[in-house]
């Protein structure tokens, strides 16, 4: 496995619409393993293939609900589609490995259902709420060339963990 370089804003690669995964071959398995390793190395809770300069509809997510004392669950999903989203939304503060040093307040659906395929092409479905739902929505946005800064006017530069400075919306 290899840690891959993460593409950062404003690289145009992040703005392209990614292509469907059609071949679940050895090359894809290598990409998935590399994405998992890259996400863990950062560390991050999610990563989309365009962030490592591969224009495919593929995401990895690893997140454990804090209140449940369990190890984080890993999700690998190709061709994810949100098939249901709650009318109820909530605001939350997000960051992105492709926009280092910034966070923003983004409104997202509280609960979603995501359908896609696992790493071997088998259909899979995930019901998610709260932060897990937020992470999926954020990563799926990447597949459509959308970044969290597009969805908010409230973006902060995080200088230090204890110090946050409000700045104008990043271009
Ligand atoms: Ni991101």
PDB file of C-alpha atoms and ligand atoms in Angstrom:
ATOM      1  CA  UNK A   1       0.000   0.000   0.000  1.00  0.00           C
ATOM      2  CA  UNK A   2       1.087   3.512  -0.729  1.00  0.00           C
ATOM      3  CA  UNK A   3       0.181   6.854   0.746  1.00  0.00           C
ATOM      4  CA  UNK A   4      -0.900   9.010  -2.165  1.00  0.00           C
ATOM      5  CA  UNK A   5      -0.542  12.756  -2.503  1.00  0.00           C
ATOM      6  CA  UNK A   6      -3.730  14.693  -1.791  1.00  0.00           C
ATOM      7  CA  UNK A   7      -4.801  17.259  -4.358  1.00  0.00           C
ATOM      8  CA  UNK A   8      -5.618  20.612  -2.764  1.00  0.00           C
ATOM      9  CA  UNK A   9      -7.915  23.490  -3.637  1.00  0.00           C
ATOM     10  CA  UNK A  10      -7.913  25.314  -6.083  1.00  0.00           C
ATOM     11  CA  UNK A  11      -6.635  22.455  -8.279  1.00  0.00           C
ATOM     12  CA  UNK A  12      -9.052  21.997 -11.161  1.00  0.00           C
ATOM     13  CA  UNK A  13      -9.035  18.183 -10.685  1.00  0.00           C
ATOM     14  CA  UNK A  14     -11.282  18.731  -7.659  1.00  0.00           C
ATOM     15  CA  UNK A  15     -13.887  20.421  -9.855  1.00  0.00           C
ATOM     16  CA  UNK A  16     -14.438  17.623 -12.389  1.00  0.00           C
ATOM     17  CA  UNK A  17     -17.360  15.232 -12.308  1.00  0.00           C
ATOM     18  CA  UNK A  18     -15.988  11.758 -11.648  1.00  0.00           C
ATOM     19  CA  UNK A  19     -16.769   8.706 -13.801  1.00  0.00           C
ATOM     20  CA  UNK A  20     -18.627   5.589 -12.696  1.00  0.00           C
ATOM     21  CA  UNK A  21     -16.520   2.658 -11.555  1.00  0.00           C
ATOM     22  CA  UNK A  22     -17.031  -0.084 -14.142  1.00  0.00           C
ATOM     23  CA  UNK A  23     -14.099  -2.424 -13.552  1.00  0.00           C
ATOM     24  CA  UNK A  24     -13.609  -3.934 -10.101  1.00  0.00           C
ATOM     25  CA  UNK A  25     -10.179  -5.173 -11.028  1.00  0.00           C
ATOM     26  CA  UNK A  26      -6.821  -5.465  -9.293  1.00  0.00           C
ATOM     27  CA  UNK A  27      -5.978  -1.867 -10.086  1.00  0.00           C
ATOM     28  CA  UNK A  28      -9.132  -0.724  -8.306  1.00  0.00           C
ATOM     29  CA  UNK A  29      -8.280  -2.847  -5.259  1.00  0.00           C
ATOM     30  CA  UNK A  30      -4.858  -1.181  -5.097  1.00  0.00           C
ATOM     31  CA  UNK A  31      -6.462   2.253  -5.369  1.00  0.00           C
ATOM     32  CA  UNK A  32      -8.900   1.416  -2.557  1.00  0.00           C
ATOM     33  CA  UNK A  33      -6.123   0.151  -0.275  1.00  0.00           C
ATOM     34  CA  UNK A  34      -4.060   3.253  -1.013  1.00  0.00           C
ATOM     35  CA  UNK A  35      -7.022   5.528  -0.282  1.00  0.00           C
ATOM     36  CA  UNK A  36      -7.628   3.814   3.067  1.00  0.00           C
ATOM     37  CA  UNK A  37      -3.966   4.161   4.003  1.00  0.00           C
ATOM     38  CA  UNK A  38      -3.884   7.805   2.891  1.00  0.00           C
ATOM     39  CA  UNK A  39      -7.043   8.641   4.864  1.00  0.00           C
ATOM     40  CA  UNK A  40      -5.635   7.001   8.000  1.00  0.00           C
ATOM     41  CA  UNK A  41      -2.248   8.670   7.639  1.00  0.00           C
ATOM     42  CA  UNK A  42      -3.638  12.198   7.509  1.00  0.00           C
ATOM     43  CA  UNK A  43      -5.766  11.343   9.576  1.00  0.00           C
ATOM     44  CA  UNK A  44      -9.191  11.912   8.099  1.00  0.00           C
ATOM     45  CA  UNK A  45     -12.658  10.379   8.347  1.00  0.00           C
ATOM     46  CA  UNK A  46     -13.271  10.200   4.609  1.00  0.00           C
ATOM     47  CA  UNK A  47     -11.611  10.459   1.221  1.00  0.00           C
ATOM     48  CA  UNK A  48     -12.886  10.562  -2.357  1.00  0.00           C
ATOM     49  CA  UNK A  49     -10.878   9.302  -5.341  1.00  0.00           C
ATOM     50  CA  UNK A  50     -10.661  12.735  -7.041  1.00  0.00           C
ATOM     51  CA  UNK A  51      -8.702  13.897  -3.982  1.00  0.00           C
ATOM     52  CA  UNK A  52      -5.904  11.547  -5.031  1.00  0.00           C
ATOM     53  CA  UNK A  53      -6.287  12.679  -8.659  1.00  0.00           C
ATOM     54  CA  UNK A  54      -8.291   9.644  -9.810  1.00  0.00           C
ATOM     55  CA  UNK A  55     -11.554  10.704 -11.504  1.00  0.00           C
ATOM     56  CA  UNK A  56     -13.679   7.770 -10.296  1.00  0.00           C
ATOM     57  CA  UNK A  57     -16.877   7.619  -8.237  1.00  0.00           C
ATOM     58  CA  UNK A  58     -15.259   5.944  -5.261  1.00  0.00           C
ATOM     59  CA  UNK A  59     -15.158   6.935  -1.593  1.00  0.00           C
ATOM     60  CA  UNK A  60     -13.776   5.570   1.657  1.00  0.00           C
ATOM     61  CA  UNK A  61     -15.212   6.569   5.036  1.00  0.00           C
ATOM     62  CA  UNK A  62     -14.045   5.546   8.486  1.00  0.00           C
ATOM     63  CA  UNK A  63     -15.905   6.833  11.466  1.00  0.00           C
ATOM     64  CA  UNK A  64     -17.055   5.608  14.851  1.00  0.00           C
ATOM     65  CA  UNK A  65     -19.822   7.235  16.848  1.00  0.00           C
ATOM     66  CA  UNK A  66     -18.121   8.685  19.912  1.00  0.00           C
ATOM     67  CA  UNK A  67     -20.891   7.837  22.329  1.00  0.00           C
ATOM     68  CA  UNK A  68     -20.609   4.186  21.384  1.00  0.00           C
ATOM     69  CA  UNK A  69     -17.345   2.826  22.630  1.00  0.00           C
ATOM     70  CA  UNK A  70     -16.595   0.844  19.500  1.00  0.00           C
ATOM     71  CA  UNK A  71     -13.805   0.983  16.972  1.00  0.00           C
ATOM     72  CA  UNK A  72     -14.506   3.043  13.846  1.00  0.00           C
ATOM     73  CA  UNK A  73     -16.289   1.321  11.003  1.00  0.00           C
ATOM     74  CA  UNK A  74     -14.750   1.356   7.544  1.00  0.00           C
ATOM     75  CA  UNK A  75     -16.926   1.857   4.479  1.00  0.00           C
ATOM     76  CA  UNK A  76     -15.716   1.481   0.905  1.00  0.00           C
ATOM     77  CA  UNK A  77     -18.295   2.468  -1.678  1.00  0.00           C
ATOM     78  CA  UNK A  78     -18.197   2.722  -5.450  1.00  0.00           C
ATOM     79  CA  UNK A  79     -20.848   4.644  -7.382  1.00  0.00           C
ATOM     80  CA  UNK A  80     -22.599   5.948  -4.253  1.00  0.00           C
ATOM     81  CA  UNK A  81     -25.990   7.579  -4.705  1.00  0.00           C
ATOM     82  CA  UNK A  82     -28.074   9.219  -2.014  1.00  0.00           C
ATOM     83  CA  UNK A  83     -31.485   7.621  -2.546  1.00  0.00           C
ATOM     84  CA  UNK A  84     -33.193   9.129   0.478  1.00  0.00           C
ATOM     85  CA  UNK A  85     -32.493  12.245   2.509  1.00  0.00           C
ATOM     86  CA  UNK A  86     -34.383  13.580   5.496  1.00  0.00           C
ATOM     87  CA  UNK A  87     -36.163  16.889   5.165  1.00  0.00           C
ATOM     88  CA  UNK A  88     -34.605  17.742   8.491  1.00  0.00           C
ATOM     89  CA  UNK A  89     -31.185  19.367   8.170  1.00  0.00           C
ATOM     90  CA  UNK A  90     -28.589  20.511  10.661  1.00  0.00           C
ATOM     91  CA  UNK A  91     -25.537  22.728  10.622  1.00  0.00           C
ATOM     92  CA  UNK A  92     -22.116  21.373  11.494  1.00  0.00           C
ATOM     93  CA  UNK A  93     -18.495  22.379  11.160  1.00  0.00           C
ATOM     94  CA  UNK A  94     -16.570  20.532   8.439  1.00  0.00           C
ATOM     95  CA  UNK A  95     -13.050  20.450   7.190  1.00  0.00           C
ATOM     96  CA  UNK A  96     -11.527  18.809   4.131  1.00  0.00           C
ATOM     97  CA  UNK A  97      -8.127  17.258   3.499  1.00  0.00           C
ATOM     98  CA  UNK A  98      -8.082  19.171   0.193  1.00  0.00           C
ATOM     99  CA  UNK A  99      -8.593  22.518   1.975  1.00  0.00           C
ATOM    100  CA  UNK A 100      -6.055  22.290   4.779  1.00  0.00           C
ATOM    101  CA  UNK A 101      -6.327  24.815   7.580  1.00  0.00           C
ATOM    102  CA  UNK A 102      -9.952  25.804   6.949  1.00  0.00           C
ATOM    103  CA  UNK A 103     -13.279  24.757   8.372  1.00  0.00           C
ATOM    104  CA  UNK A 104     -16.791  25.874   7.559  1.00  0.00           C
ATOM    105  CA  UNK A 105     -20.325  25.580   8.816  1.00  0.00           C
ATOM    106  CA  UNK A 106     -22.386  23.493   6.400  1.00  0.00           C
ATOM    107  CA  UNK A 107     -26.046  22.517   6.452  1.00  0.00           C
ATOM    108  CA  UNK A 108     -26.659  18.835   5.644  1.00  0.00           C
ATOM    109  CA  UNK A 109     -29.500  16.346   5.783  1.00  0.00           C
ATOM    110  CA  UNK A 110     -29.598  14.661   9.201  1.00  0.00           C
ATOM    111  CA  UNK A 111     -30.377  11.186   7.852  1.00  0.00           C
ATOM    112  CA  UNK A 112     -29.681   9.623   4.479  1.00  0.00           C
ATOM    113  CA  UNK A 113     -29.732   6.303   2.682  1.00  0.00           C
ATOM    114  CA  UNK A 114     -26.823   5.690   0.329  1.00  0.00           C
ATOM    115  CA  UNK A 115     -26.782   2.920  -2.246  1.00  0.00           C
ATOM    116  CA  UNK A 116     -23.731   1.837  -4.160  1.00  0.00           C
ATOM    117  CA  UNK A 117     -21.376  -1.076  -4.652  1.00  0.00           C
ATOM    118  CA  UNK A 118     -18.743  -2.570  -2.404  1.00  0.00           C
ATOM    119  CA  UNK A 119     -15.116  -3.047  -3.459  1.00  0.00           C
ATOM    120  CA  UNK A 120     -16.030  -6.176  -5.403  1.00  0.00           C
ATOM    121  CA  UNK A 121     -19.013  -4.649  -7.202  1.00  0.00           C
ATOM    122  CA  UNK A 122     -21.735  -6.161  -5.005  1.00  0.00           C
ATOM    123  CA  UNK A 123     -24.679  -3.870  -4.209  1.00  0.00           C
ATOM    124  CA  UNK A 124     -24.605  -2.288  -0.773  1.00  0.00           C
ATOM    125  CA  UNK A 125     -26.737   0.128   1.188  1.00  0.00           C
ATOM    126  CA  UNK A 126     -25.846   2.311   4.163  1.00  0.00           C
ATOM    127  CA  UNK A 127     -28.300   4.104   6.422  1.00  0.00           C
ATOM    128  CA  UNK A 128     -26.515   6.970   8.110  1.00  0.00           C
ATOM    129  CA  UNK A 129     -27.401   9.786  10.433  1.00  0.00           C
ATOM    130  CA  UNK A 130     -25.617  12.624  12.141  1.00  0.00           C
ATOM    131  CA  UNK A 131     -21.876  12.841  11.524  1.00  0.00           C
ATOM    132  CA  UNK A 132     -21.745   9.674   9.454  1.00  0.00           C
ATOM    133  CA  UNK A 133     -24.456  11.087   7.169  1.00  0.00           C
ATOM    134  CA  UNK A 134     -22.514  14.353   6.970  1.00  0.00           C
ATOM    135  CA  UNK A 135     -19.308  12.581   5.984  1.00  0.00           C
ATOM    136  CA  UNK A 136     -21.061  10.627   3.220  1.00  0.00           C
ATOM    137  CA  UNK A 137     -22.666  13.794   1.842  1.00  0.00           C
ATOM    138  CA  UNK A 138     -19.310  15.583   1.915  1.00  0.00           C
ATOM    139  CA  UNK A 139     -17.483  12.754   0.110  1.00  0.00           C
ATOM    140  CA  UNK A 140     -20.225  12.288  -2.498  1.00  0.00           C
ATOM    141  CA  UNK A 141     -20.035  16.019  -3.206  1.00  0.00           C
ATOM    142  CA  UNK A 142     -16.381  15.498  -4.173  1.00  0.00           C
ATOM    143  CA  UNK A 143     -17.522  13.121  -6.949  1.00  0.00           C
ATOM    144  CA  UNK A 144     -19.516  15.972  -8.451  1.00  0.00           C
ATOM    145  CA  UNK A 145     -16.781  18.576  -8.163  1.00  0.00           C
ATOM    146  CA  UNK A 146     -18.393  20.230  -5.153  1.00  0.00           C
ATOM    147  CA  UNK A 147     -16.416  21.381  -2.097  1.00  0.00           C
ATOM    148  CA  UNK A 148     -17.778  22.325   1.324  1.00  0.00           C
ATOM    149  CA  UNK A 149     -16.791  25.966   0.738  1.00  0.00           C
ATOM    150  CA  UNK A 150     -19.399  26.047  -2.052  1.00  0.00           C
ATOM    151  CA  UNK A 151     -22.128  25.288   0.454  1.00  0.00           C
ATOM    152  CA  UNK A 152     -21.420  27.971   3.030  1.00  0.00           C
ATOM    153  CA  UNK A 153     -20.469  31.591   3.548  1.00  0.00           C
ATOM    154  CA  UNK A 154     -19.029  30.779   6.933  1.00  0.00           C
ATOM    155  CA  UNK A 155     -15.448  29.635   6.472  1.00  0.00           C
ATOM    156  CA  UNK A 156     -12.749  30.028   9.110  1.00  0.00           C
ATOM    157  CA  UNK A 157      -9.022  29.656   8.896  1.00  0.00           C
ATOM    158  CA  UNK A 158      -7.813  27.525  11.764  1.00  0.00           C
ATOM    159  CA  UNK A 159      -4.424  28.847  12.836  1.00  0.00           C
ATOM    160  CA  UNK A 160      -4.048  26.751  15.933  1.00  0.00           C
ATOM    161  CA  UNK A 161      -6.431  24.464  17.705  1.00  0.00           C
ATOM    162  CA  UNK A 162      -7.148  27.184  20.237  1.00  0.00           C
ATOM    163  CA  UNK A 163      -7.293  30.020  17.736  1.00  0.00           C
ATOM    164  CA  UNK A 164      -9.775  30.446  14.905  1.00  0.00           C
ATOM    165  CA  UNK A 165      -9.833  33.534  12.727  1.00  0.00           C
ATOM    166  CA  UNK A 166     -12.754  34.399  10.512  1.00  0.00           C
ATOM    167  CA  UNK A 167     -11.747  35.071   6.950  1.00  0.00           C
ATOM    168  CA  UNK A 168     -13.599  35.808   3.770  1.00  0.00           C
ATOM    169  CA  UNK A 169     -14.868  32.829   1.828  1.00  0.00           C
ATOM    170  CA  UNK A 170     -11.970  31.046   0.172  1.00  0.00           C
ATOM    171  CA  UNK A 171     -12.150  31.457  -3.568  1.00  0.00           C
TER     172      UNK A 171
HETATM  173 NI1  LIG B   1     -13.270  16.767   1.502  1.00  0.00          NI
END
